[in-house]
Amino acid sequence: MAAVTALPVDRHVLAESPRWDAATGTMSWVDIEAGRLIVARPQPDAQVDILRTLDFDEPVGCAFRLGDARFLLALGRRLGFVTAVGDVTTSRDLLPDHQRFNDGVIDPAGRLIVGSTAVDPAGPHEGNVLLRLEHDGEITTLDTGLGISNGLAFAPDGKTLYSVDSAAGVIYARDYDYETGTVGERREFVRIDEEGVEPDGLAVDADGAVWVALWGGSAVRRYSADGSVDREVSIGVPHVTALAFIGSTLQHALVTTASRDLDDAALREHPDAGKVFVVDLDVTGQYGYRWRPGPLPQ
């Protein structure tokens, strides 16, 4: 059985976008609805040093550490950079007023792919998009008509892009040519039709298996490349939001969770809801790709 440990950090409303930066040995995540970015370094015995906490006046959908200690952010309806001391530079608005950016991923060529969702968690969940920031600062629309664009991850060879539509309960797969930028039509990889359970964040391990965080499902689940369920690891809180492989061996996962939508009784029953967890695994993950520097859309 995988060991699951809650880290001694504050409860979050909607923790997401866990990342590992091998160059600095640090990890990061965001609290979307609190508008917060947290940077930390893991320590022995399930301890953690919080190195930086940066607060913003709008939701932070995802964040990626750059080589110069800045972060690339999806901030509300814009993309932007934040420095180590909190100075922010942003693009123009890229989404309509009722949408905001959600989860993202860096592709093998160093481009940001990021999806959208409704500003109001109650919806309506329709008309959302999947966008790509090109090296010249232009925006390419990869997909439209999504409900809640959520987790994104690449197969080990970089030629398949997996993406979640939480509202549809589906993990999609697309052929992806990172050299030309050509993206194939989405096809259903896995459909999750369990009552009260939605797929959320994604990660793909070195074997090509797809891990998904289960909102309402209290777990992370591993699907083999053929779409069959391989295993499930209980996290012990209702809303599991995302995961990322961390550490020198990439055999641990940083798992984020949420306390949103839980009443007082549920929070008493699940006091670790909204915490971040470390899970010891017997599989090896993949390193994330680095963003290739370029301009923001103006």
Coordinates of C-alpha atoms in Angstrom, one line a residue:
M1 CA 0.0 0.0 0.0
A2 CA 1.3 3.5 -0.9
A3 CA 2.2 5.7 2.0
V4 CA 0.2 8.9 2.0
T5 CA 1.3 11.8 4.2
A6 CA -0.3 15.2 4.7
L7 CA 2.3 18.0 4.8
P8 CA 2.1 20.5 7.6
V9 CA 0.8 23.4 5.6
D10 CA -2.3 25.6 5.8
R11 CA -5.6 24.4 4.5
H12 CA -6.3 25.7 0.9
V13 CA -9.6 26.5 -0.8
L14 CA -8.6 25.0 -4.1
A15 CA -5.0 23.9 -4.3
E16 CA -3.9 22.9 -7.8
S17 CA -1.0 23.0 -10.3
P18 CA 1.6 21.1 -8.3
R19 CA 5.1 21.3 -10.0
W20 CA 8.6 20.0 -9.3
D21 CA 11.7 22.0 -10.3
A22 CA 14.6 19.6 -10.4
A23 CA 17.2 22.4 -10.9
T24 CA 16.4 24.0 -7.5
G25 CA 14.9 21.0 -5.7
T26 CA 11.7 22.9 -5.0
M27 CA 8.1 22.3 -5.5
S28 CA 5.2 24.8 -6.1
W29 CA 1.5 24.8 -6.2
V30 CA -1.3 27.4 -6.3
D31 CA -4.5 28.1 -4.4
I32 CA -6.6 29.1 -7.3
E33 CA -9.5 30.9 -5.6
A34 CA -7.2 32.5 -2.9
G35 CA -5.0 33.9 -5.7
R36 CA -1.9 32.5 -4.1
L37 CA 1.4 30.8 -5.3
I38 CA 3.4 28.8 -2.8
V39 CA 7.0 27.7 -3.3
A40 CA 8.5 25.1 -0.9
R41 CA 11.4 22.7 -0.4
P42 CA 10.7 19.2 0.9
Q43 CA 12.5 18.2 4.1
P44 CA 13.0 14.8 5.8
D45 CA 10.3 13.2 7.8
A46 CA 7.4 14.8 5.8
Q47 CA 8.4 18.3 6.7
V48 CA 8.5 21.2 4.3
D49 CA 10.0 24.7 4.2
I50 CA 7.8 27.3 2.7
L51 CA 10.2 29.6 0.8
R52 CA 7.8 32.0 -0.8
T53 CA 4.1 32.9 -0.8
L54 CA 2.9 35.3 -3.4
D55 CA -0.6 36.7 -3.4
F56 CA -2.5 38.1 -6.3
D57 CA -5.9 39.9 -6.7
E58 CA -7.3 37.4 -9.1
P59 CA -7.4 33.6 -9.5
V60 CA -4.2 31.8 -10.4
G61 CA -5.0 28.8 -12.7
C62 CA -1.4 27.4 -13.0
A63 CA 2.2 28.4 -12.5
F64 CA 5.5 27.2 -14.0
R65 CA 8.9 28.1 -12.7
L66 CA 11.4 29.6 -15.2
G67 CA 15.1 29.5 -15.1
D68 CA 15.5 33.0 -13.7
A69 CA 13.4 32.4 -10.6
R70 CA 10.3 34.0 -12.2
F71 CA 7.1 32.1 -12.8
L72 CA 4.9 32.0 -15.8
L73 CA 1.3 32.3 -14.7
A74 CA -2.2 31.9 -15.9
L75 CA -3.8 34.8 -14.0
G76 CA -7.5 35.3 -14.4
R77 CA -8.1 36.0 -18.1
R78 CA -4.4 36.8 -18.8
L79 CA -1.0 35.2 -18.9
G80 CA 1.9 36.8 -17.1
F81 CA 5.2 36.7 -15.3
V82 CA 5.9 37.2 -11.6
T83 CA 9.3 37.9 -10.1
A84 CA 10.7 36.5 -6.8
V85 CA 9.6 39.8 -5.1
G86 CA 6.1 39.8 -6.6
D87 CA 6.4 42.2 -9.5
V88 CA 3.8 41.1 -12.1
T89 CA 3.8 41.7 -15.9
T90 CA 0.7 40.5 -17.8
S91 CA -0.7 40.1 -21.3
R92 CA -3.9 41.5 -22.7
D93 CA -7.1 39.8 -21.7
L94 CA -7.4 36.5 -23.7
L95 CA -10.8 35.3 -22.5
P96 CA -14.3 36.7 -22.2
D97 CA -15.4 38.1 -18.8
H98 CA -17.2 35.0 -17.7
Q99 CA -14.2 32.7 -18.2
R100 CA -10.8 32.3 -16.5
F101 CA -7.7 30.2 -17.1
N102 CA -7.4 26.9 -15.4
D103 CA -4.8 24.1 -15.7
G104 CA -1.9 24.1 -18.2
V105 CA 1.2 22.2 -19.4
I106 CA 4.4 23.0 -21.3
D107 CA 4.8 21.0 -24.5
P108 CA 8.0 19.3 -25.7
A109 CA 8.9 22.4 -27.8
G110 CA 8.6 24.7 -24.8
R111 CA 5.1 26.2 -25.5
L112 CA 2.5 26.8 -22.9
I113 CA -0.9 25.1 -23.4
V114 CA -3.7 26.2 -21.1
G115 CA -7.4 25.7 -20.9
S116 CA -10.3 27.8 -19.5
T117 CA -13.3 27.3 -17.2
A118 CA -16.1 29.4 -15.9
V119 CA -15.4 32.1 -13.4
D120 CA -18.5 31.0 -11.4
P121 CA -17.9 27.5 -10.1
A122 CA -21.6 26.8 -10.7
G123 CA -21.2 27.4 -14.4
P124 CA -22.6 27.4 -17.0
H125 CA -19.8 25.0 -18.1
E126 CA -19.8 25.5 -21.8
G127 CA -17.8 27.2 -24.6
N128 CA -14.5 26.8 -22.9
V129 CA -11.3 26.5 -24.9
L130 CA -7.8 25.1 -25.0
L131 CA -5.1 27.6 -26.1
R132 CA -1.4 27.5 -26.9
L133 CA 1.0 30.4 -26.5
E134 CA 3.4 30.3 -29.5
H135 CA 7.1 31.3 -29.3
D136 CA 6.3 34.7 -31.0
G137 CA 3.6 35.6 -28.5
E138 CA 0.6 34.7 -30.7
I139 CA -2.2 32.5 -29.5
T140 CA -3.4 29.4 -31.3
T141 CA -6.8 27.9 -30.4
L142 CA -6.4 24.1 -30.1
D143 CA -9.9 23.2 -29.1
T144 CA -13.3 24.8 -28.4
G145 CA -16.7 23.7 -27.0
L146 CA -15.3 22.3 -23.7
G147 CA -17.1 22.2 -20.4
I148 CA -14.3 22.6 -17.9
S149 CA -10.8 22.3 -19.4
N150 CA -8.7 20.8 -16.6
G151 CA -5.6 18.5 -16.3
L152 CA -3.1 18.3 -19.2
A153 CA -0.2 15.9 -19.7
F154 CA 2.0 14.4 -22.4
A155 CA 2.9 10.7 -23.1
P156 CA 6.6 9.9 -22.7
D157 CA 7.4 10.4 -26.4
G158 CA 5.6 13.8 -26.4
K159 CA 3.3 12.6 -29.3
T160 CA 0.1 12.3 -27.4
L161 CA -1.6 15.1 -25.4
Y162 CA -4.0 14.0 -22.7
S163 CA -6.6 16.5 -21.5
V164 CA -9.5 16.4 -19.1
D165 CA -12.9 17.9 -19.5
S166 CA -14.2 17.7 -15.9
A167 CA -17.8 18.6 -16.9
A168 CA -18.0 15.8 -19.4
G169 CA -16.2 13.4 -17.1
V170 CA -13.8 12.5 -19.9
I171 CA -10.0 12.2 -20.3
Y172 CA -9.3 12.9 -24.0
A173 CA -6.2 12.0 -26.1
R174 CA -4.9 13.8 -29.1
D175 CA -2.1 13.1 -31.5
Y176 CA 0.4 15.9 -31.1
D177 CA 3.3 16.9 -33.4
Y178 CA 5.4 19.2 -31.3
E179 CA 7.8 20.0 -34.2
T180 CA 5.1 21.4 -36.5
G181 CA 2.6 22.2 -33.8
T182 CA -0.1 20.2 -35.5
V183 CA -2.8 18.8 -33.1
G184 CA -5.2 15.9 -34.0
E185 CA -8.8 15.7 -33.1
R186 CA -9.7 14.7 -29.6
R187 CA -10.7 11.2 -28.9
E188 CA -12.1 9.6 -25.8
F189 CA -9.4 7.8 -23.7
V190 CA -11.4 7.2 -20.5
R191 CA -14.9 8.2 -19.4
I192 CA -15.6 8.4 -15.7
D193 CA -19.3 8.1 -15.0
E194 CA -19.3 7.4 -11.3
E195 CA -21.9 9.6 -9.5
G196 CA -20.3 12.6 -7.8
V197 CA -16.8 11.9 -9.2
E198 CA -15.1 14.1 -11.8
P199 CA -11.6 13.8 -13.3
D200 CA -9.4 16.7 -12.5
G201 CA -5.6 17.0 -12.7
L202 CA -3.4 14.6 -14.7
A203 CA 0.2 13.2 -14.8
V204 CA 1.7 10.6 -17.0
D205 CA 4.5 8.3 -15.6
A206 CA 7.6 6.9 -17.4
D207 CA 5.6 3.8 -18.4
G208 CA 3.0 5.8 -20.2
A209 CA 0.3 5.2 -17.6
V210 CA -2.1 8.1 -17.0
W211 CA -2.7 9.2 -13.4
V212 CA -5.8 11.3 -12.7
A213 CA -6.9 13.1 -9.5
L214 CA -10.6 12.4 -8.7
W215 CA -12.7 15.3 -7.4
G216 CA -15.3 13.8 -5.2
G217 CA -13.5 10.4 -5.4
S218 CA -10.9 10.8 -2.6
A219 CA -8.2 9.3 -4.7
V220 CA -5.7 9.3 -7.5
R221 CA -6.2 6.6 -10.1
R222 CA -3.7 5.0 -12.6
Y223 CA -4.9 4.0 -16.1
S224 CA -2.8 1.8 -18.3
A225 CA -2.1 3.1 -21.8
D226 CA -5.0 1.0 -23.1
G227 CA -7.5 2.8 -20.8
S228 CA -7.9 0.0 -18.2
V229 CA -7.8 0.8 -14.5
D230 CA -4.4 -0.4 -13.0
R231 CA -4.7 0.9 -9.4
E232 CA -6.1 3.5 -7.1
V233 CA -4.5 5.3 -4.1
S234 CA -6.8 6.7 -1.5
I235 CA -5.8 10.2 -0.3
G236 CA -8.5 10.3 2.4
V237 CA -10.2 13.6 1.7
P238 CA -13.1 14.1 -0.7
H239 CA -11.8 16.5 -3.4
V240 CA -8.4 15.5 -4.9
T241 CA -7.4 18.0 -7.5
A242 CA -4.0 17.3 -9.1
L243 CA -0.7 15.5 -8.8
A244 CA 2.9 15.8 -9.9
F245 CA 5.9 13.5 -9.6
I246 CA 8.6 15.0 -7.4
G247 CA 12.0 14.2 -5.8
S248 CA 15.3 13.1 -7.1
T249 CA 13.9 9.7 -8.2
L250 CA 10.5 11.0 -9.3
Q251 CA 9.0 8.1 -7.3
H252 CA 6.9 10.4 -5.0
A253 CA 3.8 12.4 -6.0
L254 CA 2.8 15.8 -4.7
V255 CA -1.0 15.7 -4.5
T256 CA -3.2 18.8 -4.0
T257 CA -6.7 18.8 -2.6
A258 CA -9.5 21.3 -2.0
S259 CA -11.8 22.3 0.9
R260 CA -14.2 24.1 -1.4
D261 CA -17.9 22.9 -1.3
L262 CA -17.4 21.1 2.0
D263 CA -19.6 22.1 4.9
D264 CA -18.5 22.4 8.6
A265 CA -19.4 18.8 9.3
A266 CA -17.5 17.5 6.3
L267 CA -14.4 19.6 7.3
R268 CA -14.6 18.1 10.9
E269 CA -14.7 14.7 9.4
H270 CA -11.9 15.4 7.0
P271 CA -9.5 17.9 8.8
D272 CA -6.8 17.5 6.1
A273 CA -9.1 18.6 3.3
G274 CA -7.4 21.3 1.4
K275 CA -3.9 20.2 2.4
V276 CA -1.2 18.9 0.1
F277 CA 0.1 15.4 0.4
V278 CA 3.1 13.4 -0.5
V279 CA 2.5 9.8 -1.8
D280 CA 5.3 7.2 -2.0
L281 CA 4.9 5.3 -5.3
D282 CA 6.6 2.3 -6.8
V283 CA 6.6 3.8 -10.3
T284 CA 8.8 6.5 -11.8
G285 CA 7.4 9.8 -13.2
Q286 CA 8.6 12.2 -15.9
Y287 CA 10.2 15.6 -15.7
G288 CA 8.1 18.4 -17.0
Y289 CA 9.3 20.4 -20.0
R290 CA 10.7 23.9 -19.7
W291 CA 9.0 26.9 -21.2
R292 CA 11.0 28.5 -24.0
P293 CA 11.2 32.2 -23.3
G294 CA 9.2 34.5 -25.6
P295 CA 6.9 37.5 -25.5
L296 CA 3.4 37.6 -24.0
P297 CA 0.4 38.5 -26.2
Q298 CA -0.1 42.3 -26.3

